[in-house]
CSV table of C-alpha atoms in Angstrom, one decimal:
chain,number,residue,atom,x,y,z
X,1,THR,CA,0.0,0.0,0.0
X,2,ASP,CA,1.0,3.6,-0.3
X,3,THR,CA,1.2,3.9,3.5
X,4,ALA,CA,3.5,0.9,3.8
X,5,VAL,CA,5.8,2.2,1.0
X,6,ALA,CA,5.9,5.7,2.6
X,7,ALA,CA,6.7,4.2,5.9
X,8,ALA,CA,9.6,2.0,4.6
X,9,THR,CA,11.1,4.1,1.9
X,10,ASP,CA,11.6,7.7,0.7
X,11,PHE,CA,8.8,7.3,-1.8
X,12,THR,CA,5.3,8.6,-1.1
X,13,SER,CA,3.4,6.0,-3.0
X,14,LEU,CA,3.6,2.6,-4.6
X,15,ASP,CA,3.3,4.2,-8.0
X,16,ASP,CA,6.3,6.4,-7.4
X,17,LEU,CA,8.3,3.4,-6.3
X,18,VAL,CA,7.4,1.4,-9.4
X,19,ALA,CA,8.1,4.3,-11.6
X,20,ALA,CA,11.6,4.8,-10.1
X,21,TYR,CA,12.3,1.1,-10.5
X,22,SER,CA,11.2,1.1,-14.1
X,23,ASN,CA,13.4,4.1,-14.8
X,24,LEU,CA,16.4,2.3,-13.2
X,25,THR,CA,16.0,-0.8,-15.2
X,26,ALA,CA,14.9,0.6,-18.6
X,27,ALA,CA,17.4,0.4,-21.4
X,28,THR,CA,19.3,3.6,-22.3
X,29,ASN,CA,19.0,5.0,-25.8
X,30,ALA,CA,21.4,7.9,-25.9
X,31,ASP,CA,22.8,10.2,-28.6
X,32,LEU,CA,26.3,11.6,-28.1
X,33,THR,CA,26.8,15.4,-28.5
X,34,ASP,CA,29.6,17.3,-30.1
X,35,PHE,CA,31.9,18.9,-27.5
X,36,ALA,CA,32.8,21.6,-30.0
X,37,VAL,CA,29.1,22.7,-29.9
X,38,THR,CA,28.0,22.0,-26.4
X,39,SER,CA,31.3,22.3,-24.4
X,40,ALA,CA,30.0,19.3,-22.5
X,41,VAL,CA,31.5,15.8,-22.1
X,42,ASP,CA,29.2,12.9,-22.6
X,43,VAL,CA,28.9,10.5,-19.7
X,44,VAL,CA,26.3,8.0,-20.7
X,45,ALA,CA,24.2,6.4,-17.9
X,46,MET,CA,24.3,2.7,-18.8
X,47,THR,CA,22.0,0.1,-17.3
X,48,ALA,CA,21.8,-3.7,-16.9
X,49,ALA,CA,19.4,-3.8,-19.9
X,50,ASN,CA,20.4,-3.8,-23.6
X,51,ASP,CA,21.5,-0.2,-24.1
X,52,THR,CA,22.1,1.7,-27.3
X,53,VAL,CA,24.4,4.6,-27.8
X,54,ASN,CA,24.5,6.5,-31.1
X,55,GLY,CA,27.3,8.8,-32.3
X,56,THR,CA,29.2,10.1,-35.3
X,57,ASP,CA,32.8,11.0,-36.2
X,58,ALA,CA,32.0,14.5,-34.8
X,59,THR,CA,30.2,13.5,-31.6
X,60,ILE,CA,32.6,10.7,-30.3
X,61,ASP,CA,34.9,13.0,-28.4
X,62,ALA,CA,38.0,12.7,-26.2
X,63,ASN,CA,36.9,12.4,-22.5
X,64,ASP,CA,33.4,10.9,-23.4
X,65,VAL,CA,32.6,8.0,-21.0
X,66,ILE,CA,30.5,5.0,-22.1
X,67,VAL,CA,31.0,2.4,-19.5
X,68,ASP,CA,28.7,-0.5,-18.7
X,69,ASN,CA,29.2,-2.7,-15.7
X,70,SER,CA,26.8,-5.5,-16.6
X,71,SER,CA,28.2,-8.7,-18.2
X,72,THR,CA,24.8,-10.2,-18.9
X,73,ASP,CA,23.4,-7.6,-21.3
X,74,SER,CA,24.0,-6.8,-24.9
X,75,ASP,CA,24.9,-3.1,-25.4
X,76,THR,CA,25.5,-1.5,-28.8
X,77,LEU,CA,27.5,1.6,-29.8
X,78,ASN,CA,26.6,2.8,-33.3
X,79,LEU,CA,29.1,5.2,-34.9
X,80,SER,CA,28.4,6.7,-38.3
X,81,GLY,CA,30.8,8.7,-40.4
X,82,SER,CA,29.7,12.1,-41.9
X,83,ALA,CA,29.6,12.4,-45.7
X,84,PHE,CA,33.1,11.9,-47.0
X,85,ALA,CA,34.7,11.7,-43.5
X,86,THR,CA,37.5,9.1,-43.6
X,87,ALA,CA,38.2,8.9,-39.8
X,88,ILE,CA,36.2,7.9,-36.8
X,89,ASP,CA,38.4,8.1,-33.7
X,90,THR,CA,37.7,7.1,-30.1
X,91,THR,CA,41.1,8.2,-28.8
X,92,GLY,CA,40.8,9.8,-25.4
X,93,SER,CA,37.3,8.4,-24.7
X,94,THR,CA,36.6,5.7,-22.3
X,95,ILE,CA,34.5,2.8,-23.7
X,96,ARG,CA,34.1,-0.3,-21.6
X,97,GLY,CA,31.6,-3.2,-21.4
X,98,ILE,CA,30.0,-2.5,-24.8
X,99,GLU,CA,29.4,-5.8,-26.5
X,100,THR,CA,28.9,-4.6,-30.1
X,101,ILE,CA,30.3,-1.5,-32.0
X,102,ASN,CA,28.9,-0.8,-35.4
X,103,VAL,CA,31.0,1.5,-37.6
X,104,VAL,CA,29.5,2.8,-40.8
X,105,PHE,CA,31.5,5.0,-43.2
X,106,ASP,CA,30.1,7.3,-45.9
X,107,SER,CA,33.4,7.9,-47.7
X,108,LEU,CA,35.0,7.8,-51.1
X,109,THR,CA,38.6,6.9,-50.0
X,110,GLN,CA,40.3,4.5,-47.6
X,111,SER,CA,38.9,5.1,-44.1
X,112,THR,CA,40.1,4.4,-40.6
X,113,PHE,CA,38.3,3.5,-37.4
X,114,THR,CA,40.6,4.0,-34.4
X,115,ALA,CA,39.5,1.9,-31.4
X,116,ALA,CA,42.1,3.3,-29.0
X,117,GLY,CA,39.3,4.3,-26.5
X,118,VAL,CA,37.8,0.9,-26.4
X,119,GLY,CA,39.2,-1.0,-23.4
X,120,SER,CA,37.3,-4.3,-23.3
X,121,PRO,CA,36.6,-7.1,-25.7
X,122,THR,CA,33.9,-6.3,-28.2
X,123,THR,CA,32.7,-7.2,-31.7
X,124,ILE,CA,33.5,-4.4,-34.1
X,125,ASN,CA,31.5,-4.5,-37.3
X,126,VAL,CA,32.7,-2.2,-40.1
X,127,SER,CA,30.8,-1.3,-43.3
X,128,GLN,CA,30.6,1.2,-46.1
X,129,GLY,CA,27.2,3.0,-46.4
X,130,ARG,CA,27.9,5.0,-49.6
X,131,ALA,CA,27.0,3.4,-52.9
X,132,GLY,CA,30.2,3.4,-54.9
X,133,GLY,CA,32.2,4.4,-51.8
X,134,SER,CA,35.6,3.1,-50.7
X,135,ASP,CA,35.7,-0.6,-50.0
X,136,ASP,CA,39.0,-0.2,-48.1
X,137,ILE,CA,38.7,0.0,-44.3
X,138,ILE,CA,41.4,0.1,-41.5
X,139,VAL,CA,40.7,-0.8,-37.9
X,140,ALA,CA,43.5,0.6,-35.8
X,141,THR,CA,44.3,-0.4,-32.2
X,142,ALA,CA,41.7,-3.1,-31.9
X,143,PRO,CA,41.4,-4.1,-28.2
X,144,ASP,CA,42.4,-7.5,-26.7
X,145,GLY,CA,39.9,-10.3,-27.3
X,146,SER,CA,37.9,-8.5,-29.9
X,147,THR,CA,36.3,-9.8,-33.1
X,148,ILE,CA,36.5,-7.6,-36.2
X,149,THR,CA,33.8,-8.4,-38.8
X,150,VAL,CA,33.5,-7.1,-42.4
X,151,GLY,CA,30.1,-5.8,-43.4
X,152,ALA,CA,28.5,-4.5,-46.5
X,153,GLY,CA,30.5,-2.5,-49.0
X,154,VAL,CA,33.9,-3.6,-47.6
X,155,ASN,CA,36.3,-5.8,-49.6
X,156,ASN,CA,39.7,-4.8,-48.2
X,157,LEU,CA,40.4,-4.8,-44.5
X,158,THR,CA,43.5,-4.0,-42.4
X,159,VAL,CA,43.5,-4.6,-38.7
X,160,ASN,CA,46.1,-3.5,-36.3
X,161,ALA,CA,45.7,-4.5,-32.6
X,162,MET,CA,46.6,-2.6,-29.5
X,163,ALA,CA,50.2,-3.1,-28.2
X,164,ASN,CA,48.9,-5.2,-25.3
X,165,ALA,CA,46.2,-7.1,-27.2
X,166,ALA,CA,46.5,-10.8,-26.6
X,167,ASP,CA,44.0,-12.3,-29.0
X,168,LEU,CA,42.2,-11.2,-32.1
X,169,THR,CA,39.6,-12.7,-34.4
X,170,VAL,CA,38.9,-11.4,-37.9
X,171,ASN,CA,35.9,-12.4,-40.0
X,172,GLY,CA,36.2,-11.5,-43.6
X,173,GLU,CA,32.6,-12.6,-44.4
X,174,ALA,CA,32.0,-12.0,-48.2
X,175,ALA,CA,34.9,-9.6,-48.7
X,176,THR,CA,36.8,-10.5,-51.9
X,177,GLY,CA,39.9,-8.3,-51.7
X,178,ALA,CA,42.8,-8.3,-49.2
X,179,MET,CA,42.7,-9.1,-45.5
X,180,THR,CA,45.6,-7.9,-43.4
X,181,ALA,CA,46.0,-8.3,-39.7
X,182,ASP,CA,48.8,-7.7,-37.3
X,183,LEU,CA,49.1,-8.8,-33.6
X,184,ALA,CA,52.2,-7.6,-31.8
X,185,THR,CA,52.0,-10.0,-28.8
X,186,THR,CA,52.0,-13.6,-27.8
X,187,GLY,CA,48.3,-13.9,-28.4
X,188,VAL,CA,46.3,-16.0,-30.9
X,189,LEU,CA,45.2,-14.6,-34.2
X,190,ASN,CA,42.3,-16.2,-36.0
X,191,LEU,CA,41.3,-15.1,-39.4
X,192,THR,CA,38.5,-16.5,-41.5
X,193,ALA,CA,38.0,-15.0,-45.0
X,194,ASN,CA,36.9,-17.6,-47.4
X,195,SER,CA,36.1,-15.2,-50.2
X,196,ALA,CA,39.2,-13.0,-50.0
X,197,ALA,CA,41.9,-13.2,-52.6
X,198,ASN,CA,44.9,-12.1,-50.6
X,199,ILE,CA,45.8,-12.8,-46.9
X,200,ASP,CA,48.7,-11.2,-45.0
X,201,VAL,CA,48.7,-11.8,-41.2
X,202,SER,CA,51.4,-11.7,-38.5
X,203,THR,CA,51.6,-12.3,-34.8
X,204,ALA,CA,54.7,-11.6,-32.8
X,205,THR,CA,55.1,-14.9,-31.0
X,206,GLY,CA,51.6,-16.3,-30.8
X,207,ASN,CA,49.7,-18.9,-32.9
X,208,ALA,CA,48.0,-18.0,-36.2
X,209,THR,CA,45.0,-19.8,-37.7
X,210,VAL,CA,43.9,-18.9,-41.2
X,211,ALA,CA,40.9,-20.1,-43.2
X,212,ALA,CA,40.9,-18.7,-46.8
X,213,ALA,CA,39.4,-21.1,-49.3
X,214,ALA,CA,39.5,-18.6,-52.2
X,215,ALA,CA,42.8,-16.9,-51.6
X,216,THR,CA,45.5,-17.1,-54.2
X,217,VAL,CA,48.2,-15.5,-51.9
X,218,ILE,CA,48.5,-16.3,-48.2
X,219,ASP,CA,51.4,-14.9,-46.2
X,220,VAL,CA,51.5,-15.8,-42.5
X,221,GLU,CA,54.3,-14.9,-40.1
X,222,THR,CA,55.0,-15.5,-36.4
X,223,THR,CA,58.4,-15.7,-34.6
X,224,SER,CA,57.7,-18.9,-32.6
X,225,GLY,CA,54.0,-19.7,-32.7
X,226,ASP,CA,52.2,-22.5,-34.6
X,227,ILE,CA,50.6,-21.8,-38.0
X,228,SER,CA,47.5,-23.5,-39.2
X,229,ILE,CA,46.2,-22.8,-42.7
X,230,THR,CA,43.0,-24.0,-44.5
X,231,ASN,CA,43.1,-23.0,-48.1
X,232,GLY,CA,42.0,-23.8,-51.6
X,233,ALA,CA,44.0,-25.9,-54.1
X,234,ASP,CA,45.8,-23.1,-56.0
X,235,ALA,CA,47.1,-20.8,-53.2
X,236,ASN,CA,50.6,-19.5,-53.1
X,237,ILE,CA,51.5,-19.9,-49.4
X,238,ASP,CA,54.3,-18.3,-47.4
X,239,ALA,CA,54.3,-19.4,-43.8
X,240,ASP,CA,57.2,-18.5,-41.6
X,241,SER,CA,57.6,-19.7,-38.0
X,242,THR,CA,60.2,-21.6,-36.1
X,243,ALA,CA,57.4,-23.8,-34.7
X,244,ALA,CA,55.1,-23.9,-37.7
X,245,ASP,CA,52.6,-26.6,-38.4
X,246,ASP,CA,51.1,-25.8,-41.8
């Protein structure tokens, strides 16, 4: 009853209590703002529900904070490039606990998503939204444990991991061009790109696994890790490792 709620809580009625609980558990749907316009840093209030945050190359700013503490939800950060913009950069921001990051460019030339502000494993989906736009995308400083997936309009992908990244997975999906991935640690690099023509991957001392059924050129390098390659019949393969198994 209202009386019981008022006696036991700071709320004056049961309806007020239910409304407060609903607000607390409702999923966030937030749009980032441009610091250059608002002079305000975005600190997004994340919840235990499946939150969605939307931004652009102009509104993902240094010092923005997008941090979710729940490990049982499925949060999404959507980042869209402005017309002809070739860079979406998270450097200086703090992004943690976001399960999926969708990056969509609207560009005519090679474009780069810099994930330096992303500090936890996530799935990064990259795509090109402009008809006739550039199919060449770079993902720089991908965080440890992440999966990079090629989306619509992308045929050539280059992935460079953070210096401390231990593991990296790259999914080439239907991309038909070149897949390049570099991991500068002892971690495991897994790349699947069964439509790609050219594969060039390296890991400092970790293992590398490549599946590239259509590739005609496959170059895999690791100082001391194991190499596993699944390929078509006509691939030119260069696999270098002191502990290679290919």
